[in-house]
Coordinates of C-alpha atoms in Angstrom, one line a residue:
Chain A
E1 CA -15.1 30.1 -42.0
V2 CA -12.1 30.6 -39.4
Q3 CA -8.8 30.1 -41.0
L4 CA -5.5 30.4 -40.3
V5 CA -2.5 29.5 -42.5
E6 CA 0.9 30.4 -42.0
S7 CA 3.9 30.8 -44.1
G8 CA 7.3 31.4 -43.5
G9 CA 9.3 28.7 -42.2
G10 CA 12.0 26.8 -43.0
L11 CA 15.9 26.6 -42.9
V12 CA 17.8 28.6 -41.3
Q13 CA 21.8 29.0 -40.3
P14 CA 22.1 29.1 -36.4
G15 CA 21.6 32.7 -35.3
G16 CA 20.5 33.8 -37.8
S17 CA 16.6 35.2 -38.6
L18 CA 12.9 34.2 -39.5
R19 CA 9.6 35.8 -39.6
L20 CA 6.7 33.6 -39.4
S21 CA 3.4 35.3 -40.5
C22 CA -0.1 34.0 -40.1
A23 CA -2.8 35.2 -42.3
A24 CA -6.6 35.3 -40.9
S25 CA -10.0 34.9 -42.9
E26 CA -13.4 35.8 -41.2
F27 CA -12.3 37.1 -38.2
T28 CA -9.9 40.6 -37.0
V29 CA -6.6 39.5 -35.8
S30 CA -6.3 42.8 -33.7
S31 CA -9.6 42.2 -31.6
N32 CA -9.2 39.0 -30.7
Y33 CA -6.3 37.1 -27.8
M34 CA -3.3 35.0 -30.9
S35 CA -1.3 32.6 -29.5
W36 CA 1.9 30.9 -30.9
V37 CA 2.4 27.2 -30.3
R38 CA 5.2 24.9 -31.2
Q39 CA 6.1 21.4 -31.3
A40 CA 9.7 19.6 -31.9
P41 CA 9.6 16.9 -33.9
G42 CA 8.1 13.5 -32.5
K43 CA 7.7 16.0 -29.0
G44 CA 4.7 17.6 -27.0
L45 CA 3.0 20.7 -27.7
E46 CA 5.4 24.2 -26.3
W47 CA 3.7 27.7 -25.9
V48 CA 5.7 30.0 -27.6
S49 CA 4.2 34.0 -27.1
V50 CA 0.4 35.7 -26.5
I51 CA -0.6 38.6 -27.8
Y52 CA -3.8 40.7 -26.8
S53 CA -6.3 42.2 -28.4
G54 CA -5.1 45.3 -26.6
G55 CA -1.7 44.6 -27.1
S56 CA 0.0 43.3 -24.4
T57 CA 2.5 40.4 -25.0
Y58 CA 3.7 37.2 -23.4
Y59 CA 7.0 35.0 -24.2
A60 CA 8.4 31.7 -23.2
D61 CA 11.1 31.6 -21.0
S62 CA 13.4 30.0 -24.1
V63 CA 12.3 32.4 -26.9
K64 CA 11.9 35.9 -24.3
G65 CA 14.3 38.5 -25.7
R66 CA 14.9 36.7 -29.0
F67 CA 11.3 36.5 -30.5
T68 CA 8.9 39.2 -31.2
I69 CA 5.1 39.0 -31.5
S70 CA 2.8 41.5 -33.4
R71 CA -0.1 41.6 -36.1
D72 CA -0.6 44.2 -38.4
K73 CA -4.1 45.6 -38.5
S74 CA -4.4 46.1 -41.9
K75 CA -2.8 42.6 -42.9
N76 CA -5.2 40.8 -40.9
T77 CA -2.0 39.0 -40.4
L78 CA -0.2 37.8 -36.8
Y79 CA 3.8 37.9 -36.8
L80 CA 6.6 35.9 -34.6
Q81 CA 9.7 37.5 -35.2
M82 CA 12.6 35.1 -34.8
N83 CA 16.4 36.0 -34.1
S84 CA 19.4 34.2 -32.7
L85 CA 18.0 31.4 -34.0
R86 CA 18.8 28.1 -32.1
A87 CA 19.1 24.3 -33.2
E88 CA 16.5 23.4 -30.3
D89 CA 14.3 25.8 -31.9
T90 CA 13.5 23.6 -34.5
A91 CA 9.9 22.7 -34.8
M92 CA 6.5 23.0 -36.2
Y93 CA 5.1 26.8 -35.6
Y94 CA 1.5 26.6 -35.0
C95 CA -0.7 30.2 -34.9
A96 CA -3.4 30.1 -32.7
R97 CA -6.9 32.0 -32.1
D98 CA -7.5 31.9 -28.9
L99 CA -10.8 31.7 -27.3
V100 CA -11.3 34.8 -24.0
Y101 CA -12.9 32.8 -20.9
D102 CA -12.5 34.4 -17.4
S103 CA -9.7 36.4 -19.3
R104 CA -8.2 33.9 -20.4
G105 CA -7.4 32.5 -23.7
Y106 CA -7.9 28.7 -24.9
H107 CA -6.3 28.4 -28.8
D108 CA -9.7 26.7 -30.2
Y109 CA -8.8 27.6 -33.9
W110 CA -5.4 26.7 -35.2
G111 CA -3.4 26.9 -38.3
Q112 CA -2.0 24.2 -40.3
G113 CA 1.6 24.5 -38.6
S114 CA 4.8 26.4 -40.1
L115 CA 7.7 23.9 -39.9
V116 CA 11.3 25.7 -39.2
T117 CA 14.4 23.6 -39.0
V118 CA 17.3 25.4 -37.5
S119 CA 20.8 24.0 -39.0
S120 CA 23.9 24.3 -40.3
Chain B
I1 CA 3.9 25.1 -13.5
Q2 CA 4.5 21.8 -14.8
L3 CA 1.7 19.7 -15.3
T4 CA 2.1 15.6 -15.1
Q5 CA -0.1 13.7 -17.2
S6 CA -0.4 9.8 -16.6
P7 CA -0.6 7.4 -18.2
S8 CA 1.6 8.2 -21.1
F9 CA 0.9 5.4 -23.1
L10 CA -2.5 4.0 -23.0
S11 CA -4.0 0.9 -25.3
A12 CA -7.8 0.7 -25.3
S13 CA -10.7 -1.0 -27.5
V14 CA -13.2 0.8 -29.4
G15 CA -16.2 1.2 -26.3
D16 CA -14.0 1.2 -23.6
R17 CA -14.4 3.8 -20.6
V18 CA -10.7 5.9 -20.7
T19 CA -9.9 7.9 -18.1
I20 CA -6.6 10.7 -18.6
T21 CA -5.3 12.2 -15.5
C22 CA -3.4 15.5 -15.1
R23 CA -1.4 17.2 -11.6
A24 CA -0.2 20.4 -11.6
S25 CA 2.2 21.1 -9.2
Q26 CA 1.0 24.4 -7.8
G27 CA -3.2 25.0 -7.9
I28 CA -4.7 26.7 -11.1
S29 CA -8.0 26.5 -10.0
S30 CA -10.2 25.7 -13.5
Y31 CA -7.8 27.3 -15.9
L32 CA -7.1 23.8 -17.7
A33 CA -7.6 22.9 -21.0
W34 CA -7.5 19.7 -22.7
Y35 CA -6.6 19.3 -26.5
Q36 CA -6.9 16.5 -28.9
Q37 CA -4.1 15.6 -31.4
K38 CA -3.9 13.3 -34.8
P39 CA -1.0 12.9 -36.6
G40 CA 0.2 15.6 -38.9
K41 CA -2.8 17.8 -37.6
A42 CA -2.5 20.6 -36.1
P43 CA -4.3 20.0 -32.3
K44 CA -8.0 20.5 -31.1
L45 CA -9.3 22.0 -28.6
L46 CA -11.8 19.7 -26.8
I47 CA -12.4 21.2 -23.4
Y48 CA -11.9 24.7 -21.5
A49 CA -12.1 26.1 -18.4
A50 CA -11.7 22.3 -16.8
S51 CA -14.9 20.6 -17.6
T52 CA -16.6 22.9 -20.4
L53 CA -17.2 21.3 -23.9
Q54 CA -16.0 23.5 -26.6
S55 CA -19.0 23.5 -29.1
G56 CA -18.7 20.7 -32.0
V57 CA -17.0 18.7 -29.8
P58 CA -18.7 14.9 -29.3
S59 CA -20.4 14.2 -25.7
R60 CA -18.7 11.3 -24.7
F61 CA -15.7 13.4 -23.7
S62 CA -15.9 15.0 -20.2
G63 CA -13.2 16.7 -18.4
S64 CA -14.2 17.2 -14.5
G65 CA -11.3 18.5 -11.7
S66 CA -9.9 21.8 -9.5
G67 CA -6.8 22.7 -7.9
T68 CA -4.0 20.4 -8.3
Q69 CA -5.7 16.9 -9.9
F70 CA -7.6 17.1 -12.8
T71 CA -9.2 14.5 -15.5
L72 CA -10.4 13.6 -19.1
T73 CA -12.7 10.9 -19.6
I74 CA -14.1 9.7 -22.7
S75 CA -17.1 7.4 -22.0
S76 CA -17.3 5.3 -24.7
L77 CA -14.1 4.9 -26.9
Q78 CA -14.6 5.7 -30.4
P79 CA -12.2 4.8 -33.3
E80 CA -11.5 8.2 -34.4
D81 CA -10.6 8.7 -30.8
F82 CA -7.1 7.3 -31.3
A83 CA -4.7 10.1 -30.2
T84 CA -2.3 11.7 -28.7
Y85 CA -3.9 13.9 -25.3
Y86 CA -2.5 17.2 -23.9
C87 CA -3.4 18.9 -20.8
Q88 CA -2.5 22.4 -20.7
Q89 CA -2.1 25.4 -17.9
L90 CA -3.3 29.1 -18.3
K91 CA -2.7 30.5 -14.8
T92 CA 0.2 31.7 -14.8
Y93 CA 2.6 32.6 -17.8
P94 CA 4.6 31.1 -19.3
L95 CA 2.1 28.2 -20.0
T96 CA 2.3 24.8 -19.7
F97 CA 1.3 21.7 -21.3
G98 CA 1.5 18.7 -20.2
G99 CA 3.5 15.5 -22.1
G100 CA 1.0 14.2 -23.9
T101 CA -1.1 10.8 -23.2
K102 CA -0.9 8.6 -26.6
V103 CA -4.1 6.5 -26.9
E104 CA -3.5 3.6 -29.0
I105 CA -6.1 0.5 -30.2
K106 CA -5.9 -2.4 -28.2

């Protein structure tokens, strides 16, 4: 069964850094499009970033230049490095495997989420 | 690209036919998905490419539309369908979600 397990969330001060991990089972991360989506407390969904199987990456304007998506083939794990964190980055962060159809990645499997809180 | 969902809140009874609308600020062809999210849970993909039912999703869910106007229809609302529904456009980066439609029990 496909499974995604996030880790690495927690409380961090404004300006700090955090790295989220998303360990995958029963499929190969590097052969798939993989995404991060976040949800601030009580708010809607916000797409954050995607990495293609070929390695291309894209980011939301709100995180561009501060966040970096990457993967480790040997660990079959997706990462989100988050730097210069702000209060508005406080959210539950979900990783997702994408179902690719007509060159678009639809998020068909999701992790349980990892909570990031940015506060002093 | 901005997505506007309507209504933002919907009160309905079991067995009702429910329709949720998603309007895009510019044409997105059929690059649209619908997700269902229950409290404390991750979203679940229901529909992709505007009208293709994701594997395992009940056939009472259907999607239609192209260009700028899309709909998600639940033909006969079941108790487990009470949740929040989001549309998402995949035409252009950055990908964007609609604001959500919360479906509650009348």
